[in-house]
Amino acid sequence: MSDAAVRAPRSPSNARPALLNALQVGLPAIALLVMLAIIFSIRPAAMSYFGFHLLFKLSVPLVFAALAQMMVIMLGDIDLSNGAFVGLITCVTALYLRDAPALAALCYLVLIAAYAGFGLLIHSRQLPSIIVTLGMSFIWLGIAVILLPAPGGSAPAWLASFMSWQPPLMPLSIWLAALAALAGHLVISRSSYGVVLRGAGGNPRAVERAGWSVIGIRVAVYAAAGLLACLAGLTLTGLTTSGDANVAPAYTLLGVGAVILGGGAFTGGVVSPVGTVIGALTLSLAGSLLSFLQVPPTWQIGAQGVILFLVLAGRVLLSERAR
C-alpha cells in the first residue's frame, strides 16, 4: 500500500459510521450530562461541591454492585443474588465490624468463598446461572434476616467517618467512582489478563485451547464479583450507619441496567468498566432528577425504567445506522 493511500483522508462514508459508533459509546455519558444540566437549570445551587456530594452520595454502593454484576455478565452469566448479598453484608457489618472485626473479616471471607463456590458449581454442573443465583438470593436473604430480623446495628465510627469525608477538589463519591472505573479499565480493558477474562466469556473454547483453565477463571471472576459486592455492602453501611436485610434488592436489576447501559452485552466477553460506572451514576442520578421534577415516589421506579429504555433505544438506533 502506498503512502498516499495510507495518508488519504477518511471519506465521509467512513466517517459517518465512526461518528455514530462514538455517539453510541458516549450516549450514557451524554444522558448523564443532560440530566445534570436539567437539575442545574432547576436548582443552580446544586452546581457546587456540596451539591455534587448530595447528588452522587448514594451512588457509591450502586457503582460497586454494578461492577460486581459486570464481572458475572462478562462470563455470559447473570447474577440475581447481587442485591440480597449486599443486604447480607450490611447486616454482618452493622452487627460485628465495630465490636468483633476479626469475626466480621472471617464472615466476609466465607461469603466471598461461597460466591466463588457457586461459580464453580455453575461451571462444573453446567447449570443455568439465572437459576443458581436466584436460589442463592433467597439463601442470602434468609441468613440476613436470621442475623438481623429488623433494621439495626451500627456502623463503626471509622467507616461512617470515611463515607462522610470531604476530600479536596471533588466529593468522595466522584473520587471513588473515578478510581473504580480507572482500576476496572486497566484490569479488564487494557491488561493481557483482562483479554483472557473477556475471552472466557466470549469464546471459552479458544481460551482453553490456549492453555488457560476456564474453570479457574470462572472461580476467580465470581470471587472478584463477591469482593466488589462486599465493598458495596460496606459503603452502604457507612452511608446508612445501620444494617438491613432488605436495603438493596433494587441493586440487582439496577446493576444489570448499568452494565447494559454502559455498553455491555449478555453474549459474554463484551463489557466496559468505565461505561458501567457511568451507567450506575446515570441511574442513580435519575432518581434525583425525578425528585427535582416533583415526580411522585410511586412513579419514580417506572420513570427510571423509561429513562433506561430511551437510552438503550438510542444505542440500538445508532448501532443500526452505523452498519
XYZ file of C-alpha atoms in Angstrom:
323
model
C 0.000 0.000 0.000
C 1.417 3.408 -0.957
C 1.961 6.265 1.481
C -0.607 8.318 -0.408
C -3.187 5.644 0.201
C -2.274 5.453 3.892
C -2.489 9.229 4.342
C -5.684 9.594 2.348
C -8.326 11.458 4.352
C -11.209 9.423 5.681
C -14.120 9.644 3.263
C -17.488 10.932 4.541
C -18.940 7.452 4.026
C -16.381 6.024 6.508
C -16.511 8.949 8.924
C -20.261 8.699 9.482
C -20.256 5.144 10.935
C -17.283 6.112 13.126
C -19.196 9.133 14.424
C -22.309 7.037 15.051
C -20.235 4.420 16.909
C -18.647 7.142 19.041
C -22.108 8.543 19.836
C -23.319 5.052 20.731
C -20.452 4.549 23.197
C -20.839 8.020 24.661
C -24.633 8.022 24.894
C -24.770 7.134 28.639
C -22.338 9.961 29.387
C -24.452 12.319 27.253
C -27.569 11.231 29.166
C -25.736 11.887 32.458
C -24.706 15.389 31.326
C -28.230 16.180 30.090
C -29.715 15.170 33.446
C -27.127 17.286 35.278
C -27.970 20.251 33.015
C -31.692 19.894 33.803
C -31.010 19.673 37.549
C -28.725 22.727 37.449
C -31.337 24.688 35.483
C -33.932 23.885 38.176
C -31.604 24.322 41.169
C -28.486 26.358 40.256
C -27.244 25.902 43.846
C -26.678 22.211 43.073
C -23.721 23.203 40.887
C -21.293 23.172 43.809
C -19.095 20.804 45.802
C -21.875 20.221 48.326
C -24.472 19.849 45.555
C -22.434 17.140 43.784
C -21.908 15.458 47.159
C -25.667 15.245 47.732
C -26.435 14.169 44.157
C -23.926 11.307 43.991
C -23.545 10.297 47.657
C -25.776 7.233 47.348
C -24.309 6.169 44.001
C -21.126 4.643 45.512
C -22.669 1.317 46.641
C -24.501 1.021 43.324
C -21.230 1.571 41.423
C -19.575 -1.367 43.219
C -22.693 -3.547 42.893
C -22.866 -2.787 39.162
C -19.163 -3.674 38.720
C -19.837 -6.968 40.542
C -22.696 -7.656 38.140
C -20.428 -6.696 35.221
C -17.903 -9.377 36.182
C -20.595 -12.070 36.037
C -22.114 -10.756 32.799
C -18.600 -10.756 31.319
C -18.760 -14.576 31.539
C -22.145 -14.651 29.792
C -23.960 -15.312 33.111
C -26.277 -13.153 35.175
C -26.396 -12.713 38.968
C -29.850 -12.397 40.536
C -28.451 -12.610 44.082
C -26.442 -9.408 43.911
C -28.858 -7.178 45.869
C -29.605 -9.770 48.568
C -25.863 -10.360 49.053
C -25.279 -6.619 49.550
C -28.072 -6.596 52.158
C -26.419 -9.510 53.980
C -23.085 -7.669 54.033
C -24.752 -4.642 55.632
C -26.133 -6.908 58.377
C -22.733 -8.528 59.033
C -21.044 -5.137 59.062
C -23.560 -3.499 61.388
C -23.506 -6.447 63.800
C -19.842 -7.402 64.014
C -17.407 -4.986 62.375
C -17.340 -2.472 65.257
C -17.027 -4.864 68.226
C -15.601 -8.026 66.626
C -13.675 -7.038 63.485
C -11.910 -10.419 63.220
C -15.248 -12.225 63.154
C -16.569 -9.775 60.561
C -13.481 -10.331 58.370
C -13.956 -14.091 58.672
C -17.611 -13.734 57.631
C -16.587 -11.684 54.589
C -14.022 -14.318 53.544
C -16.535 -17.151 53.950
C -19.180 -15.272 51.954
C -16.743 -14.419 49.145
C -15.607 -18.059 49.083
C -19.266 -19.102 48.839
C -19.672 -16.720 45.898
C -16.693 -18.350 44.188
C -18.145 -21.755 45.085
C -21.380 -21.280 43.223
C -19.375 -20.043 40.226
C -17.602 -23.402 40.375
C -20.949 -25.204 40.728
C -22.400 -23.415 37.686
C -19.427 -24.385 35.540
C -18.864 -27.952 36.743
C -22.545 -28.978 36.583
C -23.391 -26.792 33.565
C -26.257 -25.208 35.478
C -28.030 -22.023 34.341
C -26.642 -19.124 36.350
C -30.057 -17.475 36.479
C -31.447 -20.465 38.425
C -28.480 -20.869 40.781
C -28.229 -17.172 41.626
C -31.999 -16.877 42.070
C -31.810 -19.681 44.641
C -28.796 -18.055 46.299
C -30.691 -14.766 46.603
C -33.184 -16.468 48.931
C -30.349 -18.060 50.916
C -28.540 -14.709 51.345
C -31.808 -13.038 52.360
C -32.665 -15.826 54.802
C -29.255 -15.631 56.515
C -29.527 -11.844 56.701
C -32.987 -11.989 58.303
C -31.754 -14.578 60.831
C -28.805 -12.359 61.745
C -30.779 -9.128 61.859
C -34.577 -9.602 61.795
C -35.194 -5.853 61.818
C -33.046 -2.942 60.629
C -30.478 -2.095 63.277
C -26.916 -2.459 64.458
C -24.408 0.303 63.901
C -21.549 1.033 61.575
C -18.039 1.519 63.016
C -17.202 5.162 63.544
C -14.221 4.979 61.154
C -16.429 3.655 58.317
C -19.113 6.309 58.798
C -16.398 8.983 59.050
C -14.751 7.766 55.849
C -18.019 7.863 53.891
C -18.692 11.417 55.120
C -15.109 12.574 54.442
C -14.808 15.596 52.134
C -11.578 15.300 50.102
C -10.235 18.250 48.086
C -11.397 19.135 44.560
C -14.262 16.631 44.272
C -16.677 14.806 46.618
C -15.637 11.363 47.817
C -18.324 9.676 45.691
C -16.823 11.096 42.476
C -13.288 10.094 43.548
C -14.376 6.545 44.366
C -16.329 6.198 41.105
C -13.378 7.522 39.093
C -10.887 5.231 40.844
C -13.170 2.206 40.389
C -13.608 2.996 36.688
C -9.844 3.504 36.214
C -8.928 0.276 38.025
C -11.553 -1.684 36.099
C -10.402 -0.193 32.800
C -6.755 -1.049 33.465
C -7.523 -4.629 34.555
C -10.387 -5.611 32.248
C -9.893 -3.485 29.133
C -6.144 -2.811 28.960
C -4.283 -5.744 30.513
C -3.436 -9.020 28.798
C -5.151 -10.934 31.628
C -8.270 -8.851 31.008
C -8.274 -10.137 27.413
C -8.211 -13.700 28.772
C -11.064 -12.929 31.194
C -13.215 -11.448 28.439
C -12.271 -14.298 26.149
C -13.500 -16.794 28.762
C -16.944 -15.268 28.332
C -16.883 -14.705 24.586
C -15.033 -17.803 23.383
C -14.179 -20.190 26.245
C -13.008 -22.984 23.935
C -10.365 -20.757 22.374
C -9.166 -19.693 25.838
C -8.970 -23.337 26.927
C -7.043 -24.300 23.804
C -4.588 -21.506 24.619
C -3.760 -23.310 27.870
C -5.874 -21.388 30.366
C -8.126 -23.070 32.917
C -11.620 -21.784 32.225
C -12.925 -23.202 35.492
C -10.150 -21.382 37.398
C -11.016 -18.152 35.596
C -14.697 -18.589 36.408
C -13.965 -19.158 40.109
C -11.665 -16.113 40.193
C -14.213 -13.905 38.445
C -17.027 -14.943 40.791
C -14.740 -14.329 43.779
C -13.977 -10.850 42.407
C -17.714 -10.253 41.971
C -18.234 -11.272 45.613
C -15.478 -8.908 46.736
C -16.992 -5.985 44.805
C -20.466 -6.749 46.208
C -18.840 -6.840 49.657
C -17.431 -3.336 49.056
C -20.937 -2.236 48.007
C -22.324 -3.511 51.321
C -19.559 -1.856 53.349
C -20.010 1.539 51.698
C -23.786 1.274 52.007
C -23.460 0.556 55.744
C -21.121 3.525 56.077
C -23.776 5.754 54.494
C -26.814 4.414 56.329
C -24.881 3.640 59.600
C -27.011 0.514 60.127
C -27.764 -2.877 58.620
C -30.913 -4.007 56.843
C -31.575 -7.294 55.051
C -33.958 -5.587 52.626
C -31.972 -2.440 51.967
C -30.655 -3.285 48.489
C -32.976 -5.588 46.478
C -33.167 -2.993 43.690
C -29.379 -3.221 43.178
C -29.805 -6.497 41.284
C -31.735 -5.051 38.362
C -30.143 -1.600 38.600
C -26.735 -3.294 38.308
C -27.844 -5.201 35.212
C -29.241 -1.967 33.765
C -25.974 -0.115 34.457
C -23.893 -2.793 32.711
C -26.113 -2.882 29.614
C -26.458 0.901 29.604
C -22.665 1.176 29.699
C -22.111 -0.945 26.602
C -22.177 -4.500 27.971
C -23.943 -7.412 26.311
C -25.430 -10.659 27.604
C -23.465 -12.611 24.979
C -20.378 -12.616 27.249
C -16.987 -11.001 26.733
C -18.447 -7.564 25.928
C -18.297 -5.240 28.937
C -16.949 -1.796 29.736
C -15.952 -0.889 33.312
C -15.969 2.841 32.521
C -19.361 2.538 30.801
C -20.714 0.513 33.735
C -19.664 3.181 36.246
C -21.235 5.908 34.080
C -24.376 3.788 33.744
C -24.583 3.369 37.537
C -24.136 7.131 38.058
C -26.808 7.812 35.421
C -29.355 5.505 37.027
C -28.542 6.883 40.468
C -28.921 10.463 39.240
C -32.223 9.638 37.530
C -33.860 9.325 40.974
C -32.607 12.785 41.980
C -33.755 14.270 38.660
C -37.251 12.858 39.102
C -37.374 14.279 42.634
C -36.403 17.731 41.309
C -39.142 17.366 38.661
C -41.550 16.588 41.548
C -42.465 13.168 40.178
C -44.290 11.226 42.949
C -42.143 8.486 44.560
C -44.597 5.818 43.380
C -43.902 6.811 39.771
C -40.132 7.121 40.088
C -39.214 3.444 39.526
C -41.317 3.368 36.362
C -39.830 6.681 35.226
C -36.292 5.317 35.803
C -37.240 2.400 33.563
C -38.413 4.825 30.874
C -35.080 6.692 31.004
C -33.178 3.403 30.744
C -35.373 2.332 27.826
C -34.851 5.619 25.959
C -31.050 5.458 26.292
C -30.922 1.808 25.220
C -33.267 2.528 22.300
C -30.931 5.330 21.260
C -27.949 2.955 21.340
C -29.768 0.383 19.216
C -30.840 3.038 16.716
C -27.303 4.421 16.398
C -25.915 0.878 16.067
C -28.275 0.119 13.178
C -27.450 3.373 11.418
C -23.710 2.703 11.791
C -23.935 -0.579 9.845
